[in-house]
Each structure stands twice: as structure tokens, then as C-alpha cells.
PDB file of N, CA, C and O in Angstrom:
ATOM      1  N   MET A   1     -47.729  43.769 -88.881  1.00 68.00           N
ATOM      2  CA  MET A   1     -47.064  42.553 -88.904  1.00 68.00           C
ATOM      3  C   MET A   1     -47.631  41.759 -89.964  1.00 68.00           C
ATOM      4  O   MET A   1     -48.931  41.846 -90.165  1.00 68.00           O
ATOM      5  N   ARG A   2     -46.799  41.041 -90.415  1.00 71.00           N
ATOM      6  CA  ARG A   2     -47.490  40.015 -91.642  1.00 71.00           C
ATOM      7  C   ARG A   2     -47.382  38.670 -91.116  1.00 71.00           C
ATOM      8  O   ARG A   2     -46.370  38.278 -90.666  1.00 71.00           O
ATOM      9  N   VAL A   3     -48.338  37.746 -91.308  1.00 69.00           N
ATOM     10  CA  VAL A   3     -48.683  36.513 -90.897  1.00 69.00           C
ATOM     11  C   VAL A   3     -49.099  35.822 -92.140  1.00 69.00           C
ATOM     12  O   VAL A   3     -50.262  36.193 -92.632  1.00 69.00           O
ATOM     13  N   GLY A   4     -48.441  35.145 -93.009  1.00 73.00           N
ATOM     14  CA  GLY A   4     -48.640  34.380 -94.142  1.00 73.00           C
ATOM     15  C   GLY A   4     -48.762  35.388 -95.196  1.00 73.00           C
ATOM     16  O   GLY A   4     -48.000  36.539 -95.344  1.00 73.00           O
ATOM     17  N   ASP A   5     -50.065  35.539 -95.489  1.00 78.00           N
ATOM     18  CA  ASP A   5     -50.465  36.488 -96.673  1.00 78.00           C
ATOM     19  C   ASP A   5     -51.313  37.588 -96.100  1.00 78.00           C
ATOM     20  O   ASP A   5     -51.777  38.408 -96.774  1.00 78.00           O
ATOM     21  N   ARG A   6     -51.400  37.602 -94.876  1.00 75.00           N
ATOM     22  CA  ARG A   6     -52.099  38.679 -93.828  1.00 75.00           C
ATOM     23  C   ARG A   6     -51.461  39.953 -93.432  1.00 75.00           C
ATOM     24  O   ARG A   6     -50.298  39.429 -92.577  1.00 75.00           O
ATOM     25  N   ASP A   7     -52.006  41.047 -93.665  1.00 77.00           N
ATOM     26  CA  ASP A   7     -51.192  42.063 -92.591  1.00 77.00           C
ATOM     27  C   ASP A   7     -52.075  42.223 -91.281  1.00 77.00           C
ATOM     28  O   ASP A   7     -53.285  42.297 -91.444  1.00 77.00           O
ATOM     29  N   LEU A   8     -51.529  42.188 -90.134  1.00 79.00           N
ATOM     30  CA  LEU A   8     -52.103  42.060 -89.116  1.00 79.00           C
ATOM     31  C   LEU A   8     -51.647  43.279 -88.045  1.00 79.00           C
ATOM     32  O   LEU A   8     -50.600  43.458 -88.037  1.00 79.00           O
ATOM     33  N   ARG A   9     -52.644  43.825 -87.201  1.00 87.00           N
ATOM     34  CA  ARG A   9     -51.864  44.581 -86.206  1.00 87.00           C
ATOM     35  C   ARG A   9     -52.573  43.933 -84.954  1.00 87.00           C
ATOM     36  O   ARG A   9     -53.333  42.940 -84.738  1.00 87.00           O
ATOM     37  N   ALA A  10     -51.860  44.342 -83.797  1.00 91.00           N
ATOM     38  CA  ALA A  10     -52.088  43.810 -82.322  1.00 91.00           C
ATOM     39  C   ALA A  10     -53.651  44.060 -81.776  1.00 91.00           C
ATOM     40  O   ALA A  10     -54.131  43.546 -81.431  1.00 91.00           O
ATOM     41  N   VAL A  11     -53.753  45.474 -82.448  1.00 95.00           N
ATOM     42  CA  VAL A  11     -55.489  45.763 -82.018  1.00 95.00           C
ATOM     43  C   VAL A  11     -56.024  46.623 -83.205  1.00 95.00           C
ATOM     44  O   VAL A  11     -55.233  47.458 -83.998  1.00 95.00           O
ATOM     45  N   TRP A  12     -57.288  46.548 -83.624  1.00 94.00           N
ATOM     46  CA  TRP A  12     -57.676  47.386 -84.654  1.00 94.00           C
ATOM     47  C   TRP A  12     -59.415  47.441 -84.433  1.00 94.00           C
ATOM     48  O   TRP A  12     -60.038  46.949 -83.493  1.00 94.00           O
ATOM     49  N   TRP A  13     -59.818  48.561 -84.960  1.00 92.00           N
ATOM     50  CA  TRP A  13     -61.339  48.659 -85.106  1.00 92.00           C
ATOM     51  C   TRP A  13     -62.065  47.857 -85.826  1.00 92.00           C
ATOM     52  O   TRP A  13     -61.487  47.552 -87.226  1.00 92.00           O
ATOM     53  N   THR A  14     -63.147  47.460 -85.432  1.00 91.00           N
ATOM     54  CA  THR A  14     -63.835  46.292 -86.394  1.00 91.00           C
ATOM     55  C   THR A  14     -65.059  46.816 -86.966  1.00 91.00           C
ATOM     56  O   THR A  14     -65.833  46.445 -87.582  1.00 91.00           O
ATOM     57  N   GLY A  15     -65.491  47.951 -86.455  1.00 83.00           N
ATOM     58  CA  GLY A  15     -66.891  48.743 -86.575  1.00 83.00           C
ATOM     59  C   GLY A  15     -67.951  48.138 -85.412  1.00 83.00           C
ATOM     60  O   GLY A  15     -68.729  48.941 -85.089  1.00 83.00           O
ATOM     61  N   GLU A  16     -67.920  47.011 -85.110  1.00 88.00           N
ATOM     62  CA  GLU A  16     -68.542  46.470 -84.015  1.00 88.00           C
ATOM     63  C   GLU A  16     -68.006  46.893 -82.586  1.00 88.00           C
ATOM     64  O   GLU A  16     -68.566  46.981 -81.638  1.00 88.00           O
ATOM     65  N   GLY A  17     -66.814  46.895 -82.532  1.00 95.00           N
ATOM     66  CA  GLY A  17     -65.882  46.687 -81.490  1.00 95.00           C
ATOM     67  C   GLY A  17     -64.463  46.979 -81.599  1.00 95.00           C
ATOM     68  O   GLY A  17     -64.123  47.737 -82.720  1.00 95.00           O
ATOM     69  N   VAL A  18     -63.621  46.309 -80.902  1.00 96.00           N
ATOM     70  CA  VAL A  18     -62.282  46.379 -81.005  1.00 96.00           C
ATOM     71  C   VAL A  18     -61.441  44.945 -81.211  1.00 96.00           C
ATOM     72  O   VAL A  18     -61.899  44.227 -80.254  1.00 96.00           O
ATOM     73  N   GLY A  19     -61.150  44.880 -82.270  1.00 96.00           N
ATOM     74  CA  GLY A  19     -60.587  43.303 -82.462  1.00 96.00           C
ATOM     75  C   GLY A  19     -58.874  43.594 -81.864  1.00 96.00           C
ATOM     76  O   GLY A  19     -58.400  44.306 -81.727  1.00 96.00           O
ATOM     77  N   PHE A  20     -58.725  42.166 -81.363  1.00 96.00           N
ATOM     78  CA  PHE A  20     -57.100  42.091 -81.079  1.00 96.00           C
ATOM     79  C   PHE A  20     -56.619  40.825 -81.160  1.00 96.00           C
ATOM     80  O   PHE A  20     -57.653  39.746 -81.025  1.00 96.00           O
ATOM     81  N   ILE A  21     -55.132  40.657 -80.979  1.00 94.00           N
ATOM     82  CA  ILE A  21     -54.577  39.327 -81.015  1.00 94.00           C
ATOM     83  C   ILE A  21     -54.543  38.814 -79.436  1.00 94.00           C
ATOM     84  O   ILE A  21     -54.093  39.886 -78.909  1.00 94.00           O
ATOM     85  N   ASP A  22     -55.209  37.766 -79.328  1.00 95.00           N
ATOM     86  CA  ASP A  22     -55.207  37.156 -77.945  1.00 95.00           C
ATOM     87  C   ASP A  22     -53.844  36.727 -77.527  1.00 95.00           C
ATOM     88  O   ASP A  22     -53.420  35.468 -78.198  1.00 95.00           O
ATOM     89  N   GLN A  23     -52.794  37.640 -77.049  1.00 94.00           N
ATOM     90  CA  GLN A  23     -51.543  37.329 -76.944  1.00 94.00           C
ATOM     91  C   GLN A  23     -51.526  36.225 -75.763  1.00 94.00           C
ATOM     92  O   GLN A  23     -50.160  35.550 -75.626  1.00 94.00           O
ATOM     93  N   ARG A  24     -52.409  35.536 -74.980  1.00 95.00           N
ATOM     94  CA  ARG A  24     -52.148  34.472 -74.204  1.00 95.00           C
ATOM     95  C   ARG A  24     -51.920  33.402 -74.870  1.00 95.00           C
ATOM     96  O   ARG A  24     -51.334  32.280 -74.359  1.00 95.00           O
ATOM     97  N   ARG A  25     -52.417  33.241 -76.380  1.00 89.00           N
ATOM     98  CA  ARG A  25     -52.216  32.044 -76.884  1.00 89.00           C
ATOM     99  C   ARG A  25     -50.880  31.873 -77.681  1.00 89.00           C
ATOM    100  O   ARG A  25     -50.769  30.721 -78.135  1.00 89.00           O
ATOM    101  N   LEU A  26     -50.264  33.069 -77.802  1.00 91.00           N
ATOM    102  CA  LEU A  26     -48.912  32.848 -78.636  1.00 91.00           C
ATOM    103  C   LEU A  26     -48.089  32.108 -78.005  1.00 91.00           C
ATOM    104  O   LEU A  26     -47.710  32.205 -76.625  1.00 91.00           O
ATOM    105  N   PRO A  27     -47.036  31.727 -78.558  1.00 90.00           N
ATOM    106  CA  PRO A  27     -46.681  31.442 -79.880  1.00 90.00           C
ATOM    107  C   PRO A  27     -47.472  30.216 -80.384  1.00 90.00           C
ATOM    108  O   PRO A  27     -47.345  29.754 -81.554  1.00 90.00           O
ATOM    109  N   ALA A  28     -47.986  29.356 -79.479  1.00 94.00           N
ATOM    110  CA  ALA A  28     -48.939  27.997 -80.108  1.00 94.00           C
ATOM    111  C   ALA A  28     -49.770  28.270 -80.826  1.00 94.00           C
ATOM    112  O   ALA A  28     -50.101  27.582 -81.818  1.00 94.00           O
ATOM    113  N   ALA A  29     -50.567  29.320 -80.805  1.00 92.00           N
ATOM    114  CA  ALA A  29     -51.834  29.485 -81.698  1.00 92.00           C
ATOM    115  C   ALA A  29     -51.821  31.006 -81.941  1.00 92.00           C
ATOM    116  O   ALA A  29     -51.603  31.752 -81.057  1.00 92.00           O
ATOM    117  N   LEU A  30     -52.529  31.249 -83.119  1.00 90.00           N
ATOM    118  CA  LEU A  30     -53.073  32.668 -83.486  1.00 90.00           C
ATOM    119  C   LEU A  30     -54.371  32.844 -83.336  1.00 90.00           C
ATOM    120  O   LEU A  30     -55.239  32.286 -84.129  1.00 90.00           O
ATOM    121  N   GLU A  31     -55.148  33.182 -82.259  1.00 93.00           N
ATOM    122  CA  GLU A  31     -56.226  33.719 -82.125  1.00 93.00           C
ATOM    123  C   GLU A  31     -56.588  35.021 -81.879  1.00 93.00           C
ATOM    124  O   GLU A  31     -55.626  35.917 -81.219  1.00 93.00           O
ATOM    125  N   PHE A  32     -58.021  35.297 -81.921  1.00 94.00           N
ATOM    126  CA  PHE A  32     -58.267  36.760 -81.978  1.00 94.00           C
ATOM    127  C   PHE A  32     -59.319  36.786 -81.056  1.00 94.00           C
ATOM    128  O   PHE A  32     -60.079  36.196 -80.832  1.00 94.00           O
ATOM    129  N   GLY A  33     -59.749  38.039 -80.384  1.00 96.00           N
ATOM    130  CA  GLY A  33     -60.851  38.445 -79.562  1.00 96.00           C
ATOM    131  C   GLY A  33     -61.146  39.535 -80.075  1.00 96.00           C
ATOM    132  O   GLY A  33     -60.819  40.395 -80.847  1.00 96.00           O
ATOM    133  N   GLU A  34     -62.446  39.876 -79.372  1.00 96.00           N
ATOM    134  CA  GLU A  34     -63.081  41.255 -79.827  1.00 96.00           C
ATOM    135  C   GLU A  34     -63.841  41.858 -78.572  1.00 96.00           C
ATOM    136  O   GLU A  34     -64.403  40.858 -77.902  1.00 96.00           O
ATOM    137  N   ALA A  35     -63.602  43.085 -78.140  1.00 97.00           N
ATOM    138  CA  ALA A  35     -64.459  43.642 -77.233  1.00 97.00           C
ATOM    139  C   ALA A  35     -65.319  44.709 -77.860  1.00 97.00           C
ATOM    140  O   ALA A  35     -65.005  45.315 -78.804  1.00 97.00           O
ATOM    141  N   ARG A  36     -66.634  44.593 -77.381  1.00 96.00           N
ATOM    142  CA  ARG A  36     -67.805  45.457 -77.837  1.00 96.00           C
ATOM    143  C   ARG A  36     -68.050  46.590 -76.925  1.00 96.00           C
ATOM    144  O   ARG A  36     -68.978  47.357 -77.263  1.00 96.00           O
ATOM    145  N   ASP A  37     -67.774  46.615 -75.723  1.00 95.00           N
ATOM    146  CA  ASP A  37     -67.845  47.668 -74.848  1.00 95.00           C
ATOM    147  C   ASP A  37     -66.958  47.767 -73.801  1.00 95.00           C
ATOM    148  O   ASP A  37     -65.708  47.194 -73.757  1.00 95.00           O
ATOM    149  N   VAL A  38     -66.827  48.951 -72.867  1.00 96.00           N
ATOM    150  CA  VAL A  38     -65.638  49.222 -72.163  1.00 96.00           C
ATOM    151  C   VAL A  38     -65.371  48.264 -71.161  1.00 96.00           C
ATOM    152  O   VAL A  38     -64.467  48.020 -70.918  1.00 96.00           O
ATOM    153  N   GLU A  39     -66.293  47.602 -70.636  1.00 96.00           N
ATOM    154  CA  GLU A  39     -66.122  46.450 -69.695  1.00 96.00           C
ATOM    155  C   GLU A  39     -65.416  45.413 -70.447  1.00 96.00           C
ATOM    156  O   GLU A  39     -64.486  44.670 -69.779  1.00 96.00           O
ATOM    157  N   GLU A  40     -65.640  45.006 -71.812  1.00 97.00           N
ATOM    158  CA  GLU A  40     -64.803  43.799 -72.282  1.00 97.00           C
ATOM    159  C   GLU A  40     -63.642  44.323 -72.584  1.00 97.00           C
ATOM    160  O   GLU A  40     -62.569  43.423 -72.549  1.00 97.00           O
ATOM    161  N   VAL A  41     -63.372  45.655 -72.806  1.00 97.00           N
ATOM    162  CA  VAL A  41     -61.696  46.172 -72.946  1.00 97.00           C
ATOM    163  C   VAL A  41     -61.172  46.060 -71.762  1.00 97.00           C
ATOM    164  O   VAL A  41     -59.989  45.618 -71.755  1.00 97.00           O
ATOM    165  N   ALA A  42     -61.855  46.363 -70.829  1.00 97.00           N
ATOM    166  CA  ALA A  42     -61.006  46.408 -69.422  1.00 97.00           C
ATOM    167  C   ALA A  42     -60.575  44.917 -68.773  1.00 97.00           C
ATOM    168  O   ALA A  42     -59.656  44.503 -68.511  1.00 97.00           O
ATOM    169  N   ARG A  43     -61.622  44.278 -69.154  1.00 97.00           N
ATOM    170  CA  ARG A  43     -61.397  42.741 -68.995  1.00 97.00           C
ATOM    171  C   ARG A  43     -60.330  42.049 -69.818  1.00 97.00           C
ATOM    172  O   ARG A  43     -59.496  41.425 -69.433  1.00 97.00           O
ATOM    173  N   ALA A  44     -60.244  42.478 -71.122  1.00 97.00           N
ATOM    174  CA  ALA A  44     -59.083  42.016 -71.864  1.00 97.00           C
ATOM    175  C   ALA A  44     -57.695  42.455 -71.286  1.00 97.00           C
ATOM    176  O   ALA A  44     -56.761  41.589 -71.406  1.00 97.00           O
ATOM    177  N   ILE A  45     -57.752  43.686 -70.960  1.00 97.00           N
ATOM    178  CA  ILE A  45     -56.471  43.994 -70.381  1.00 97.00           C
ATOM    179  C   ILE A  45     -56.183  43.511 -68.952  1.00 97.00           C
ATOM    180  O   ILE A  45     -55.081  42.961 -68.694  1.00 97.00           O
ATOM    181  N   GLU A  46     -57.217  43.401 -68.246  1.00 96.00           N
ATOM    182  CA  GLU A  46     -57.023  42.792 -67.001  1.00 96.00           C
ATOM    183  C   GLU A  46     -56.401  41.111 -67.046  1.00 96.00           C
ATOM    184  O   GLU A  46     -55.549  40.703 -66.341  1.00 96.00           O
ATOM    185  N   ARG A  47     -57.086  40.638 -68.081  1.00 96.00           N
ATOM    186  CA  ARG A  47     -56.626  38.947 -68.111  1.00 96.00           C
ATOM    187  C   ARG A  47     -55.284  38.926 -69.044  1.00 96.00           C
ATOM    188  O   ARG A  47     -55.217  37.879 -69.469  1.00 96.00           O
ATOM    189  N   MET A  48     -54.847  40.113 -69.346  1.00 96.00           N
ATOM    190  CA  MET A  48     -53.790  39.909 -70.287  1.00 96.00           C
ATOM    191  C   MET A  48     -53.671  39.521 -71.353  1.00 96.00           C
ATOM    192  O   MET A  48     -52.783  38.719 -71.967  1.00 96.00           O
ATOM    193  N   ALA A  49     -55.055  39.549 -72.054  1.00 97.00           N
ATOM    194  CA  ALA A  49     -55.162  38.962 -73.563  1.00 97.00           C
ATOM    195  C   ALA A  49     -54.443  39.961 -74.306  1.00 97.00           C
ATOM    196  O   ALA A  49     -53.939  39.615 -75.511  1.00 97.00           O
ATOM    197  N   VAL A  50     -54.297  41.433 -74.067  1.00 96.00           N
ATOM    198  CA  VAL A  50     -53.541  42.204 -74.825  1.00 96.00           C
ATOM    199  C   VAL A  50     -52.197  42.844 -73.662  1.00 96.00           C
ATOM    200  O   VAL A  50     -52.490  43.168 -72.705  1.00 96.00           O
ATOM    201  N   ARG A  51     -50.978  42.831 -74.364  1.00 94.00           N
ATOM    202  CA  ARG A  51     -49.953  43.041 -73.595  1.00 94.00           C
ATOM    203  C   ARG A  51     -49.172  44.010 -74.233  1.00 94.00           C
ATOM    204  O   ARG A  51     -49.098  44.103 -75.368  1.00 94.00           O
ATOM    205  N   GLY A  52     -48.340  44.753 -73.347  1.00 94.00           N
ATOM    206  CA  GLY A  52     -47.409  45.787 -73.755  1.00 94.00           C
ATOM    207  C   GLY A  52     -48.000  47.049 -73.619  1.00 94.00           C
ATOM    208  O   GLY A  52     -49.207  47.201 -74.131  1.00 94.00           O
ATOM    209  N   ALA A  53     -47.271  48.019 -73.211  1.00 95.00           N
ATOM    210  CA  ALA A  53     -47.779  49.327 -73.072  1.00 95.00           C
ATOM    211  C   ALA A  53     -48.453  49.920 -74.162  1.00 95.00           C
ATOM    212  O   ALA A  53     -49.579  50.529 -74.099  1.00 95.00           O
ATOM    213  N   PRO A  54     -47.846  49.755 -75.499  1.00 94.00           N
ATOM    214  CA  PRO A  54     -48.448  50.677 -76.636  1.00 94.00           C
ATOM    215  C   PRO A  54     -49.773  49.904 -77.007  1.00 94.00           C
ATOM    216  O   PRO A  54     -50.543  50.509 -77.198  1.00 94.00           O
ATOM    217  N   ALA A  55     -49.829  48.384 -76.895  1.00 95.00           N
ATOM    218  CA  ALA A  55     -51.089  47.813 -77.106  1.00 95.00           C
ATOM    219  C   ALA A  55     -52.094  48.010 -76.250  1.00 95.00           C
ATOM    220  O   ALA A  55     -53.262  48.287 -76.534  1.00 95.00           O
ATOM    221  N   ILE A  56     -51.820  48.294 -74.927  1.00 96.00           N
ATOM    222  CA  ILE A  56     -52.859  48.382 -74.044  1.00 96.00           C
ATOM    223  C   ILE A  56     -53.290  49.899 -74.238  1.00 96.00           C
ATOM    224  O   ILE A  56     -54.385  50.031 -73.949  1.00 96.00           O
ATOM    225  N   GLY A  57     -52.439  50.725 -74.532  1.00 96.00           N
ATOM    226  CA  GLY A  57     -52.887  52.195 -74.533  1.00 96.00           C
ATOM    227  C   GLY A  57     -53.724  52.281 -75.718  1.00 96.00           C
ATOM    228  O   GLY A  57     -54.863  53.057 -75.754  1.00 96.00           O
ATOM    229  N   VAL A  58     -53.524  51.616 -77.007  1.00 96.00           N
ATOM    230  CA  VAL A  58     -54.280  51.683 -78.005  1.00 96.00           C
ATOM    231  C   VAL A  58     -55.678  51.097 -77.582  1.00 96.00           C
ATOM    232  O   VAL A  58     -56.778  51.567 -78.067  1.00 96.00           O
ATOM    233  N   LEU A  59     -55.706  50.109 -77.129  1.00 96.00           N
ATOM    234  CA  LEU A  59     -57.056  49.219 -76.743  1.00 96.00           C
ATOM    235  C   LEU A  59     -57.999  50.182 -75.823  1.00 96.00           C
ATOM    236  O   LEU A  59     -58.823  50.314 -75.995  1.00 96.00           O
ATOM    237  N   ALA A  60     -57.287  50.897 -74.821  1.00 96.00           N
ATOM    238  CA  ALA A  60     -58.022  51.679 -74.137  1.00 96.00           C
ATOM    239  C   ALA A  60     -58.488  52.732 -74.562  1.00 96.00           C
ATOM    240  O   ALA A  60     -59.655  53.359 -74.551  1.00 96.00           O
ATOM    241  N   ALA A  61     -57.865  53.455 -75.639  1.00 96.00           N
ATOM    242  CA  ALA A  61     -58.135  54.634 -76.355  1.00 96.00           C
ATOM    243  C   ALA A  61     -59.662  54.210 -77.082  1.00 96.00           C
ATOM    244  O   ALA A  61     -60.594  54.921 -77.279  1.00 96.00           O
ATOM    245  N   TYR A  62     -59.420  52.792 -77.940  1.00 96.00           N
ATOM    246  CA  TYR A  62     -60.574  52.445 -78.579  1.00 96.00           C
ATOM    247  C   TYR A  62     -61.621  52.422 -77.617  1.00 96.00           C
ATOM    248  O   TYR A  62     -62.887  52.459 -77.727  1.00 96.00           O
ATOM    249  N   GLY A  63     -61.134  51.857 -76.519  1.00 96.00           N
ATOM    250  CA  GLY A  63     -62.300  51.665 -75.329  1.00 96.00           C
ATOM    251  C   GLY A  63     -63.294  52.895 -75.263  1.00 96.00           C
ATOM    252  O   GLY A  63     -64.329  52.546 -74.889  1.00 96.00           O
ATOM    253  N   LEU A  64     -62.262  54.081 -74.880  1.00 96.00           N
ATOM    254  CA  LEU A  64     -63.006  55.371 -74.825  1.00 96.00           C
ATOM    255  C   LEU A  64     -64.049  55.757 -76.194  1.00 96.00           C
ATOM    256  O   LEU A  64     -65.005  56.165 -75.755  1.00 96.00           O
ATOM    257  N   ALA A  65     -63.566  55.513 -77.342  1.00 94.00           N
ATOM    258  CA  ALA A  65     -64.203  55.463 -78.668  1.00 94.00           C
ATOM    259  C   ALA A  65     -65.638  54.857 -78.454  1.00 94.00           C
ATOM    260  O   ALA A  65     -66.520  55.251 -78.766  1.00 94.00           O
ATOM    261  N   LEU A  66     -65.511  53.563 -77.985  1.00 94.00           N
ATOM    262  CA  LEU A  66     -66.528  52.799 -77.885  1.00 94.00           C
ATOM    263  C   LEU A  66     -67.731  53.103 -76.897  1.00 94.00           C
ATOM    264  O   LEU A  66     -68.775  53.271 -76.730  1.00 94.00           O
ATOM    265  N   ALA A  67     -67.157  53.962 -75.912  1.00 95.00           N
ATOM    266  CA  ALA A  67     -67.961  54.509 -74.956  1.00 95.00           C
ATOM    267  C   ALA A  67     -68.702  55.600 -75.213  1.00 95.00           C
ATOM    268  O   ALA A  67     -69.781  55.785 -75.117  1.00 95.00           O
ATOM    269  N   ALA A  68     -67.944  56.502 -76.176  1.00 94.00           N
ATOM    270  CA  ALA A  68     -68.621  57.784 -76.561  1.00 94.00           C
ATOM    271  C   ALA A  68     -69.597  57.377 -77.662  1.00 94.00           C
ATOM    272  O   ALA A  68     -70.674  57.985 -77.673  1.00 94.00           O
ATOM    273  N   ARG A  69     -69.433  56.375 -78.486  1.00 93.00           N
ATOM    274  CA  ARG A  69     -70.530  55.619 -79.418  1.00 93.00           C
ATOM    275  C   ARG A  69     -71.760  55.410 -78.606  1.00 93.00           C
ATOM    276  O   ARG A  69     -72.912  55.359 -79.360  1.00 93.00           O
ATOM    277  N   ARG A  70     -71.559  54.714 -77.577  1.00 92.00           N
ATOM    278  CA  ARG A  70     -72.686  54.047 -76.766  1.00 92.00           C
ATOM    279  C   ARG A  70     -73.299  55.148 -75.684  1.00 92.00           C
ATOM    280  O   ARG A  70     -74.173  54.646 -74.921  1.00 92.00           O
ATOM    281  N   GLY A  71     -72.828  56.307 -75.750  1.00 92.00           N
ATOM    282  CA  GLY A  71     -73.147  57.238 -74.766  1.00 92.00           C
ATOM    283  C   GLY A  71     -72.979  57.120 -73.320  1.00 92.00           C
ATOM    284  O   GLY A  71     -73.632  57.608 -72.466  1.00 92.00           O
ATOM    285  N   VAL A  72     -71.780  56.244 -73.148  1.00 92.00           N
ATOM    286  CA  VAL A  72     -71.164  56.204 -71.732  1.00 92.00           C
ATOM    287  C   VAL A  72     -70.672  57.475 -71.221  1.00 92.00           C
ATOM    288  O   VAL A  72     -69.568  58.047 -72.276  1.00 92.00           O
ATOM    289  N   ALA A  73     -70.681  57.956 -70.177  1.00 93.00           N
ATOM    290  CA  ALA A  73     -69.782  59.298 -69.789  1.00 93.00           C
ATOM    291  C   ALA A  73     -68.468  58.852 -69.763  1.00 93.00           C
ATOM    292  O   ALA A  73     -67.982  57.774 -69.354  1.00 93.00           O
ATOM    293  N   PRO A  74     -67.789  59.789 -70.452  1.00 92.00           N
ATOM    294  CA  PRO A  74     -66.233  59.793 -70.584  1.00 92.00           C
ATOM    295  C   PRO A  74     -65.384  59.337 -69.295  1.00 92.00           C
ATOM    296  O   PRO A  74     -64.419  58.507 -69.096  1.00 92.00           O
ATOM    297  N   ASP A  75     -66.157  60.062 -68.046  1.00 93.00           N
ATOM    298  CA  ASP A  75     -65.306  60.060 -66.961  1.00 93.00           C
ATOM    299  C   ASP A  75     -65.387  58.634 -66.389  1.00 93.00           C
ATOM    300  O   ASP A  75     -64.705  58.074 -65.728  1.00 93.00           O
ATOM    301  N   ARG A  76     -66.832  58.033 -66.545  1.00 95.00           N
ATOM    302  CA  ARG A  76     -66.937  56.811 -65.848  1.00 95.00           C
ATOM    303  C   ARG A  76     -66.436  55.609 -66.915  1.00 95.00           C
ATOM    304  O   ARG A  76     -65.635  54.534 -66.259  1.00 95.00           O
ATOM    305  N   ALA A  77     -65.973  55.932 -68.243  1.00 95.00           N
ATOM    306  CA  ALA A  77     -65.302  54.844 -68.970  1.00 95.00           C
ATOM    307  C   ALA A  77     -63.609  54.917 -68.404  1.00 95.00           C
ATOM    308  O   ALA A  77     -63.077  53.923 -68.453  1.00 95.00           O
ATOM    309  N   ALA A  78     -63.434  56.245 -68.455  1.00 95.00           N
ATOM    310  CA  ALA A  78     -61.717  56.488 -68.014  1.00 95.00           C
ATOM    311  C   ALA A  78     -61.541  55.621 -66.642  1.00 95.00           C
ATOM    312  O   ALA A  78     -60.641  55.157 -66.421  1.00 95.00           O
ATOM    313  N   ALA A  79     -62.413  55.800 -65.728  1.00 96.00           N
ATOM    314  CA  ALA A  79     -62.476  55.429 -64.230  1.00 96.00           C
ATOM    315  C   ALA A  79     -62.230  53.757 -64.557  1.00 96.00           C
ATOM    316  O   ALA A  79     -61.308  53.387 -63.932  1.00 96.00           O
ATOM    317  N   ARG A  80     -63.214  53.140 -65.466  1.00 96.00           N
ATOM    318  CA  ARG A  80     -63.364  51.895 -65.360  1.00 96.00           C
ATOM    319  C   ARG A  80     -61.861  51.266 -66.132  1.00 96.00           C
ATOM    320  O   ARG A  80     -61.303  50.225 -65.713  1.00 96.00           O
ATOM    321  N   LEU A  81     -61.428  51.746 -67.002  1.00 95.00           N
ATOM    322  CA  LEU A  81     -60.093  51.383 -67.800  1.00 95.00           C
ATOM    323  C   LEU A  81     -58.846  51.652 -66.878  1.00 95.00           C
ATOM    324  O   LEU A  81     -57.931  50.976 -67.043  1.00 95.00           O
ATOM    325  N   LEU A  82     -58.656  52.861 -66.110  1.00 93.00           N
ATOM    326  CA  LEU A  82     -57.641  53.079 -65.501  1.00 93.00           C
ATOM    327  C   LEU A  82     -57.651  52.063 -64.065  1.00 93.00           C
ATOM    328  O   LEU A  82     -56.562  51.895 -63.594  1.00 93.00           O
ATOM    329  N   ALA A  83     -58.792  51.336 -63.837  1.00 89.00           N
ATOM    330  CA  ALA A  83     -58.956  50.841 -62.607  1.00 89.00           C
ATOM    331  C   ALA A  83     -58.251  49.319 -63.099  1.00 89.00           C
ATOM    332  O   ALA A  83     -57.736  48.783 -62.061  1.00 89.00           O
TER     333      ALA A  83
END
């Protein structure tokens, strides 16, 4: 999506973690969040900061990538995200 002169996605890789548009603030404000581990990804989903099946799926997939980068067992990370 294009906002002003910026190309934005609902969810993106930041290098440190996963950035996302905080959809709880829309349409009044455009604010961003960042999750740096599986727990923060799960909380963003639970708190509905990211909404819609495609965006939630992408965020969860990035959460699994974060887990792999940090040496968290894939089954443990997947269990947390599915909860």
C-alpha cells in the first residue's frame, strides 16, 4: 500500500524482528509496532494489533523465522503461536 510517498506493507522483516502496522490505531493514526521474539509476535496477534488472516499468517511465519534465528525449538514456537 502507498501512504503519502512511502510504500508500506502490513508486516515486514526489520532485521531485528518483525515490523507491523498497529491496526488498532487505524484510521485515526498510522502507528507501527515491532516484535523481536515469538512471545511478542504472539502478543501482537492476541491483542489484535495485526488483523486479517493473511497478515496474521505472515506475522506468524516471521515469528517462526525469529525462533529459528534465536535457537528456539520449532515445535515450542509453533505451539505458542497456535495458542
